[in-house]
PDB file of N, CA and C in Angstrom:
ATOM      1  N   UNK Q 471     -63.601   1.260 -18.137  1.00 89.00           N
ATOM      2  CA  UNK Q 471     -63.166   2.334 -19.014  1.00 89.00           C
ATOM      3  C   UNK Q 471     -64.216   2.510 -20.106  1.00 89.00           C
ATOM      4  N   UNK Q 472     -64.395   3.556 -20.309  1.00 92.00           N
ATOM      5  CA  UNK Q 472     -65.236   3.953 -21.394  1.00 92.00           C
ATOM      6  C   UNK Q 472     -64.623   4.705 -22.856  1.00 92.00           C
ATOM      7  N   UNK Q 473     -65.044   3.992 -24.053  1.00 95.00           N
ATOM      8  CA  UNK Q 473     -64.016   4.721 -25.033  1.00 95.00           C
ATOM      9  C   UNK Q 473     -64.877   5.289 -26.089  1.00 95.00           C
ATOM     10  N   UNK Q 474     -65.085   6.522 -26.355  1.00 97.00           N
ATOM     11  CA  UNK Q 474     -65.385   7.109 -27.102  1.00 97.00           C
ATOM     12  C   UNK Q 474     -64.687   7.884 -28.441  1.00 97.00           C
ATOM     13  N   UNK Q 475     -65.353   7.719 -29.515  1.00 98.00           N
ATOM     14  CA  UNK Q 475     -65.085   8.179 -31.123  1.00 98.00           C
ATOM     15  C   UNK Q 475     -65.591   9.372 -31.092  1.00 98.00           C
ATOM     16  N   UNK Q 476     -64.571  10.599 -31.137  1.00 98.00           N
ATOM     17  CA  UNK Q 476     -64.163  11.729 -31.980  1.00 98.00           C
ATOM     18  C   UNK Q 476     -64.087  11.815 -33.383  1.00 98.00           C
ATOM     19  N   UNK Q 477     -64.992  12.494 -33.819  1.00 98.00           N
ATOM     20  CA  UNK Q 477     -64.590  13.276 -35.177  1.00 98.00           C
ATOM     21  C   UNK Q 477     -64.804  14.554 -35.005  1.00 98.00           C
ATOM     22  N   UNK Q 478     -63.359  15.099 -35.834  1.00 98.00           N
ATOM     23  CA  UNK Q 478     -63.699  16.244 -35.882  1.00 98.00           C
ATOM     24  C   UNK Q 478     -63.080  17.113 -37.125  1.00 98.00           C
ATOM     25  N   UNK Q 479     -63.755  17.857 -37.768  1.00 97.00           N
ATOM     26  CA  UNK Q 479     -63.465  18.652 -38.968  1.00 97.00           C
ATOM     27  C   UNK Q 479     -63.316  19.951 -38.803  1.00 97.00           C
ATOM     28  N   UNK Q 480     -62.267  20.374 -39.707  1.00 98.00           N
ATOM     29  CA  UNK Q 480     -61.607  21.954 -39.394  1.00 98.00           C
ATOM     30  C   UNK Q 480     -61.677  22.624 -40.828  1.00 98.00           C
ATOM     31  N   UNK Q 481     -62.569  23.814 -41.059  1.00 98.00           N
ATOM     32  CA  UNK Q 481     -62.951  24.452 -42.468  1.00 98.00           C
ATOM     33  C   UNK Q 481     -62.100  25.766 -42.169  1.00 98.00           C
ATOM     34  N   UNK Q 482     -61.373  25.794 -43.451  1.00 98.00           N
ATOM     35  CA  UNK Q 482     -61.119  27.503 -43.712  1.00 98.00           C
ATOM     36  C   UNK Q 482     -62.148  27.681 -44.717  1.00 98.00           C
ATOM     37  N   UNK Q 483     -62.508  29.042 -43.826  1.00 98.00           N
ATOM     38  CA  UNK Q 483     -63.727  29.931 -44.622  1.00 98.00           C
ATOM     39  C   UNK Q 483     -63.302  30.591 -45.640  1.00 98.00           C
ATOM     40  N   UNK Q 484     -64.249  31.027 -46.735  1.00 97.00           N
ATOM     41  CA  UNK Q 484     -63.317  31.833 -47.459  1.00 97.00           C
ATOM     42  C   UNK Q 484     -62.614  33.824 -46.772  1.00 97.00           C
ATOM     43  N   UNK Q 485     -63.356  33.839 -45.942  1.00 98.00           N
ATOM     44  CA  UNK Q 485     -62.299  34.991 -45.254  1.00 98.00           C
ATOM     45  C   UNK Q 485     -61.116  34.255 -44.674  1.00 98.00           C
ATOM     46  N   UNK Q 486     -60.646  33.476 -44.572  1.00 97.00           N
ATOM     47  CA  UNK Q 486     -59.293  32.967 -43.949  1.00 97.00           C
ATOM     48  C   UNK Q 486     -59.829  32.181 -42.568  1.00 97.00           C
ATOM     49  N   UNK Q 487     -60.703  32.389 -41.990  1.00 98.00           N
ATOM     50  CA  UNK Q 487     -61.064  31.803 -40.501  1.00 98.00           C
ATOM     51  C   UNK Q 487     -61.300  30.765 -40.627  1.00 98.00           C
ATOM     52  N   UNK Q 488     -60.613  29.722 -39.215  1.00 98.00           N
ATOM     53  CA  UNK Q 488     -61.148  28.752 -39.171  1.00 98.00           C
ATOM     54  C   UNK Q 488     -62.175  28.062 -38.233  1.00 98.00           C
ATOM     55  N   UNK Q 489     -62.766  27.510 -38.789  1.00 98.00           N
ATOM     56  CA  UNK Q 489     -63.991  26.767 -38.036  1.00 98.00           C
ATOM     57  C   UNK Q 489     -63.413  25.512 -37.617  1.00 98.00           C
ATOM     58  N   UNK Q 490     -63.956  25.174 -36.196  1.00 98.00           N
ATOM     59  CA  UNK Q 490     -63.404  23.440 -36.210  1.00 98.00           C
ATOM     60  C   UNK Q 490     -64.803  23.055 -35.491  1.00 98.00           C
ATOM     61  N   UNK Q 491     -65.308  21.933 -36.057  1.00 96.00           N
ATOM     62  CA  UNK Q 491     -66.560  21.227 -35.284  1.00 96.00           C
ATOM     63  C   UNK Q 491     -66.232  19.662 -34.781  1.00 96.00           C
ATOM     64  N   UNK Q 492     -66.577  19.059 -33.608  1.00 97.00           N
ATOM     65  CA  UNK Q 492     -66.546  17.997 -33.136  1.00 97.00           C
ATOM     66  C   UNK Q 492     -67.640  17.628 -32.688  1.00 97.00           C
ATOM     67  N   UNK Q 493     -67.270  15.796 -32.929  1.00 97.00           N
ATOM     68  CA  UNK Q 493     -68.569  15.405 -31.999  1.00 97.00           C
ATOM     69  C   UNK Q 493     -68.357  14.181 -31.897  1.00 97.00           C
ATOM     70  N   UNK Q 494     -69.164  13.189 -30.932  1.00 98.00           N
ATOM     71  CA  UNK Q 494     -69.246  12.090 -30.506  1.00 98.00           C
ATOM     72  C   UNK Q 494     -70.071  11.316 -31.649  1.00 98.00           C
ATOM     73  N   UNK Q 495     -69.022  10.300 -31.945  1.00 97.00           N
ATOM     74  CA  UNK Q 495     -70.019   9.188 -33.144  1.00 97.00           C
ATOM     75  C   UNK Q 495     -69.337   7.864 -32.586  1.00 97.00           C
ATOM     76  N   UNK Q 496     -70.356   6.701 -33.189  1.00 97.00           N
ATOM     77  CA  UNK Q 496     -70.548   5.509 -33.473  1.00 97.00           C
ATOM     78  C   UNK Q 496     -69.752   5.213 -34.264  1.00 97.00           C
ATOM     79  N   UNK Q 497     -69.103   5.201 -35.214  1.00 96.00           N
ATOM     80  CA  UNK Q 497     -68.413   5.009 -36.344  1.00 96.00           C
ATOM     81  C   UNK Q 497     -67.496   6.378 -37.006  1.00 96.00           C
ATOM     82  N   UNK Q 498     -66.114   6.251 -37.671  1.00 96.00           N
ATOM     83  CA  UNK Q 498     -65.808   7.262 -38.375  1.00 96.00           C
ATOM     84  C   UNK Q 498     -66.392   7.268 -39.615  1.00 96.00           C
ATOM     85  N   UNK Q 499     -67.103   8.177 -40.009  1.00 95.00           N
ATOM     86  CA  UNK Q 499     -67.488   8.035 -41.662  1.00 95.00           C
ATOM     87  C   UNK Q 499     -66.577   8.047 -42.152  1.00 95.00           C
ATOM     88  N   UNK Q 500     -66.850   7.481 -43.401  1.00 93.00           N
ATOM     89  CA  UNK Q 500     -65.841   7.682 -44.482  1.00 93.00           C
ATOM     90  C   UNK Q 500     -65.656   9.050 -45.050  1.00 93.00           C
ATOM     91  N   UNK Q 501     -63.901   8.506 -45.366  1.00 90.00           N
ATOM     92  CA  UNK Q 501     -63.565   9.853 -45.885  1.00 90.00           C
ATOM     93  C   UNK Q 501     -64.128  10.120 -47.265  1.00 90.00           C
ATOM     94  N   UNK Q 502     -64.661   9.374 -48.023  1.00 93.00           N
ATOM     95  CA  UNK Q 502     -65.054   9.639 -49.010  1.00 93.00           C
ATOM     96  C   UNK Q 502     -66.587  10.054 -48.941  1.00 93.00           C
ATOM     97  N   UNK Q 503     -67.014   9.878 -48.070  1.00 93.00           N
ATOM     98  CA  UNK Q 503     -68.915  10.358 -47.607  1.00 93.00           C
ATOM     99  C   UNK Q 503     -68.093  11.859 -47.470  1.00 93.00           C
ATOM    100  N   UNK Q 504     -67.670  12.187 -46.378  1.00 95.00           N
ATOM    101  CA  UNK Q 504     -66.830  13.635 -46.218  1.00 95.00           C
ATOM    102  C   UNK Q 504     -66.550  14.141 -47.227  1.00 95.00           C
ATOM    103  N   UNK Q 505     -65.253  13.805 -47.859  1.00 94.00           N
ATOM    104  CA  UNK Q 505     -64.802  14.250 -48.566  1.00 94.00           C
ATOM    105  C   UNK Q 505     -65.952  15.015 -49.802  1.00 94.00           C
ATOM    106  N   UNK Q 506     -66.739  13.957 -50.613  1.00 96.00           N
ATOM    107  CA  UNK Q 506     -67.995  14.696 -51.540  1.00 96.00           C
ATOM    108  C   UNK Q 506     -68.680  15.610 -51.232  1.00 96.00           C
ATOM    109  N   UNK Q 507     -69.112  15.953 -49.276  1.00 95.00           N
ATOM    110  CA  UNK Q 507     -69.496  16.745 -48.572  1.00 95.00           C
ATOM    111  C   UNK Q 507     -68.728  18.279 -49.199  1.00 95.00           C
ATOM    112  N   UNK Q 508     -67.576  17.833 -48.253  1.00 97.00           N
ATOM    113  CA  UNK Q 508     -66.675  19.244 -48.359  1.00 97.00           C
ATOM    114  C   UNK Q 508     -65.917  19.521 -49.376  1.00 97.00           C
ATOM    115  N   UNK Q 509     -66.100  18.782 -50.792  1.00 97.00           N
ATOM    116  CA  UNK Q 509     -65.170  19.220 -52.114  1.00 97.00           C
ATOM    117  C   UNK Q 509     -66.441  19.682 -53.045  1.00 97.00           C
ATOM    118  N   UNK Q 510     -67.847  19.457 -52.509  1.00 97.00           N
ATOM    119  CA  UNK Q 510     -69.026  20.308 -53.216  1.00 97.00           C
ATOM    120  C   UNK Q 510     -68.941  21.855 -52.504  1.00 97.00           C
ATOM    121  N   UNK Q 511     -68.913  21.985 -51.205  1.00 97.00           N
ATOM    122  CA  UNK Q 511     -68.736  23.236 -50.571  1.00 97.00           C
ATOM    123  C   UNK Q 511     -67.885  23.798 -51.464  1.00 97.00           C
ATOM    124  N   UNK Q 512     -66.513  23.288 -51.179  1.00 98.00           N
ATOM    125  CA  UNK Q 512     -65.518  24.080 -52.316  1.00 98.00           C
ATOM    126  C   UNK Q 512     -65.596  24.845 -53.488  1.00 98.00           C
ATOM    127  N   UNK Q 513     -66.125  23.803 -54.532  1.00 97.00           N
ATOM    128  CA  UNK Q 513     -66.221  24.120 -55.311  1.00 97.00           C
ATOM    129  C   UNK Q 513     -67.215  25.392 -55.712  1.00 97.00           C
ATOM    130  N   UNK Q 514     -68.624  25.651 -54.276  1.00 97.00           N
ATOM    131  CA  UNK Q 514     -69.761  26.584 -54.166  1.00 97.00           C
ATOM    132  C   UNK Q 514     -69.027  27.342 -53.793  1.00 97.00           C
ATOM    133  N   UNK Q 515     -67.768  27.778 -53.397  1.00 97.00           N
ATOM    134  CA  UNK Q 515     -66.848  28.919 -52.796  1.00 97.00           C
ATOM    135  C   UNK Q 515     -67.663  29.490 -51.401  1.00 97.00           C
ATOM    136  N   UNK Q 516     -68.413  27.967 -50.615  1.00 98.00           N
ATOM    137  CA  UNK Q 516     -68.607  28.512 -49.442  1.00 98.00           C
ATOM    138  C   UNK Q 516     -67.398  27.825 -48.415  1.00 98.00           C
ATOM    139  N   UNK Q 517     -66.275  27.292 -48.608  1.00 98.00           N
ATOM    140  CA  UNK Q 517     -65.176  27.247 -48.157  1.00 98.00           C
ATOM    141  C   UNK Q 517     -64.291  27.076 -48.445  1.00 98.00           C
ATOM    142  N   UNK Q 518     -63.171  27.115 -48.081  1.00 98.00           N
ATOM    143  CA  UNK Q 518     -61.879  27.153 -49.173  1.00 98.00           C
ATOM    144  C   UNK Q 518     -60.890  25.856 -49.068  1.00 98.00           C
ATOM    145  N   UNK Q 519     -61.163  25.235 -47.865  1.00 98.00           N
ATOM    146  CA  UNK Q 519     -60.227  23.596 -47.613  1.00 98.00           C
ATOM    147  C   UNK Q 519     -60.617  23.403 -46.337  1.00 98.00           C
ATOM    148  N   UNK Q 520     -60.901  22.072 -46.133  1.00 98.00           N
ATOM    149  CA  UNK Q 520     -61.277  21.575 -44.977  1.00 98.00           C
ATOM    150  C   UNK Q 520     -60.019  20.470 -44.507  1.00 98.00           C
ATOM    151  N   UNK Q 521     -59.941  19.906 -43.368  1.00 97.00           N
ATOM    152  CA  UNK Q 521     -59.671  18.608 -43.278  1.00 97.00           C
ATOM    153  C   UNK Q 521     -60.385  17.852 -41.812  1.00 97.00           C
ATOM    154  N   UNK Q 522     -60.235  16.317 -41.916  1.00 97.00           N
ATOM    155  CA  UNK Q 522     -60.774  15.914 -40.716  1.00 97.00           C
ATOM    156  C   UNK Q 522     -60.393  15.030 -40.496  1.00 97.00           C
ATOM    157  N   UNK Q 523     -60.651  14.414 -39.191  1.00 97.00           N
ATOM    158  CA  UNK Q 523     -60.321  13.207 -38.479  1.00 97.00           C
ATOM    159  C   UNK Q 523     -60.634  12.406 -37.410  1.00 97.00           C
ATOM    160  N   UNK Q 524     -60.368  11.379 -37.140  1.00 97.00           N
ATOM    161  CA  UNK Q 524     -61.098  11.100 -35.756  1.00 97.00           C
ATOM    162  C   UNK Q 524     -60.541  10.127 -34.974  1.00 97.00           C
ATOM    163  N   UNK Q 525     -60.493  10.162 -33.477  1.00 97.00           N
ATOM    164  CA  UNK Q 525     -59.618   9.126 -32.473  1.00 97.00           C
ATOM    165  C   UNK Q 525     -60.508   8.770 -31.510  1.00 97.00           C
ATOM    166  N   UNK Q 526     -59.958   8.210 -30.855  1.00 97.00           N
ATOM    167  CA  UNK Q 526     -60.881   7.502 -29.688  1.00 97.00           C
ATOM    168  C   UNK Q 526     -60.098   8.015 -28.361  1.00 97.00           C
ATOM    169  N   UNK Q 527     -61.065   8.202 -27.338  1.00 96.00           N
ATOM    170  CA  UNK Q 527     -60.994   9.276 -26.013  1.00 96.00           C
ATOM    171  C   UNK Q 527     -61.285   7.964 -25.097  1.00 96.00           C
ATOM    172  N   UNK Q 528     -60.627   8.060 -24.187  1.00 95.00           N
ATOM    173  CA  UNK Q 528     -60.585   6.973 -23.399  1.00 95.00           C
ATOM    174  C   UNK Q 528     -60.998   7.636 -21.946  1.00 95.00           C
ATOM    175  N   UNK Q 529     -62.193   7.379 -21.325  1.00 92.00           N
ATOM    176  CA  UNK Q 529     -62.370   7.838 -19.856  1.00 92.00           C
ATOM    177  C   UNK Q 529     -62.762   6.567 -18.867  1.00 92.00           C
ATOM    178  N   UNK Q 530     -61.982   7.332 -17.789  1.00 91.00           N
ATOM    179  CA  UNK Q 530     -62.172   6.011 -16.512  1.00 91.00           C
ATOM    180  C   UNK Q 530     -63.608   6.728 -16.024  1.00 91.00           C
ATOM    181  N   UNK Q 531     -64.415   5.683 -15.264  1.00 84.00           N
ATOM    182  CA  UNK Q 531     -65.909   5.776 -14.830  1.00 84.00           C
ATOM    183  C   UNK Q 531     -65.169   6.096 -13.293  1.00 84.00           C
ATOM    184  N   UNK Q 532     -65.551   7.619 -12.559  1.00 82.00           N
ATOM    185  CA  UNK Q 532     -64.649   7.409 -11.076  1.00 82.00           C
ATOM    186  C   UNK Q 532     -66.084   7.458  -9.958  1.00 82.00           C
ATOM    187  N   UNK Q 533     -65.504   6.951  -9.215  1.00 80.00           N
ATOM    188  CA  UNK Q 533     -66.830   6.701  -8.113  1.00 80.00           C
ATOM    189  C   UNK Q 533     -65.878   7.652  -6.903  1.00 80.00           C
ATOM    190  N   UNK Q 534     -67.459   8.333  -7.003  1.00 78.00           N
ATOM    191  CA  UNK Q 534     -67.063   9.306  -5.726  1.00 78.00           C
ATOM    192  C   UNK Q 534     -68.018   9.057  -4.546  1.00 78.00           C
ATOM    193  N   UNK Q 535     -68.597   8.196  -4.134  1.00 72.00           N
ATOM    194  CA  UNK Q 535     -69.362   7.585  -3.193  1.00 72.00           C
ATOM    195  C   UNK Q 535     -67.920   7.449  -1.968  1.00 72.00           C
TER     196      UNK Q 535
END
C-alpha cells in the first residue's frame, strides 16, 4: 500500500469565487506557516477567507501482468 499526504486549500476571492488548490506533500505544514501566508493576502484584499487541510490517500500498487 502506498500512502500519500494531501493538502489542500480553498480561497474565496474577493468576487465571491472559489479557488481550491491541492497537492502531494511530505509533511502538513503548519497551520501557522499558512495561516501568516493567507491572513497577509487578506488583509492586501487579494482574498477574502481561506481555509485548509490535509489527509492521507491510501492506494493499493495493482499488478496487471
Amino acid at each position: 500500500m502506498i500512502a500519500k499526504i494531501i493538502f489542500v486549500v480553498t480561497l474565496i476571492m474577493p468576487n465571491g469565487e472559489f479557488h481550491t488548490k491541492s497537492s502531494v506533500v511530505d509533511t502538513c505544514p503548519s497551520i501557522k506557516m499558512v495561516g501568516d501566508h493567507y491572513e497577509q493576502q487578506i488583509r492586501q484584499g487579494e482574498i477574502q477567507d481561506w481555509n485548509a487541510t490535509c489527509f492521507v490517500m491510501n492506494f493499493e500498487q495493482k499488478d496487471f501482468t
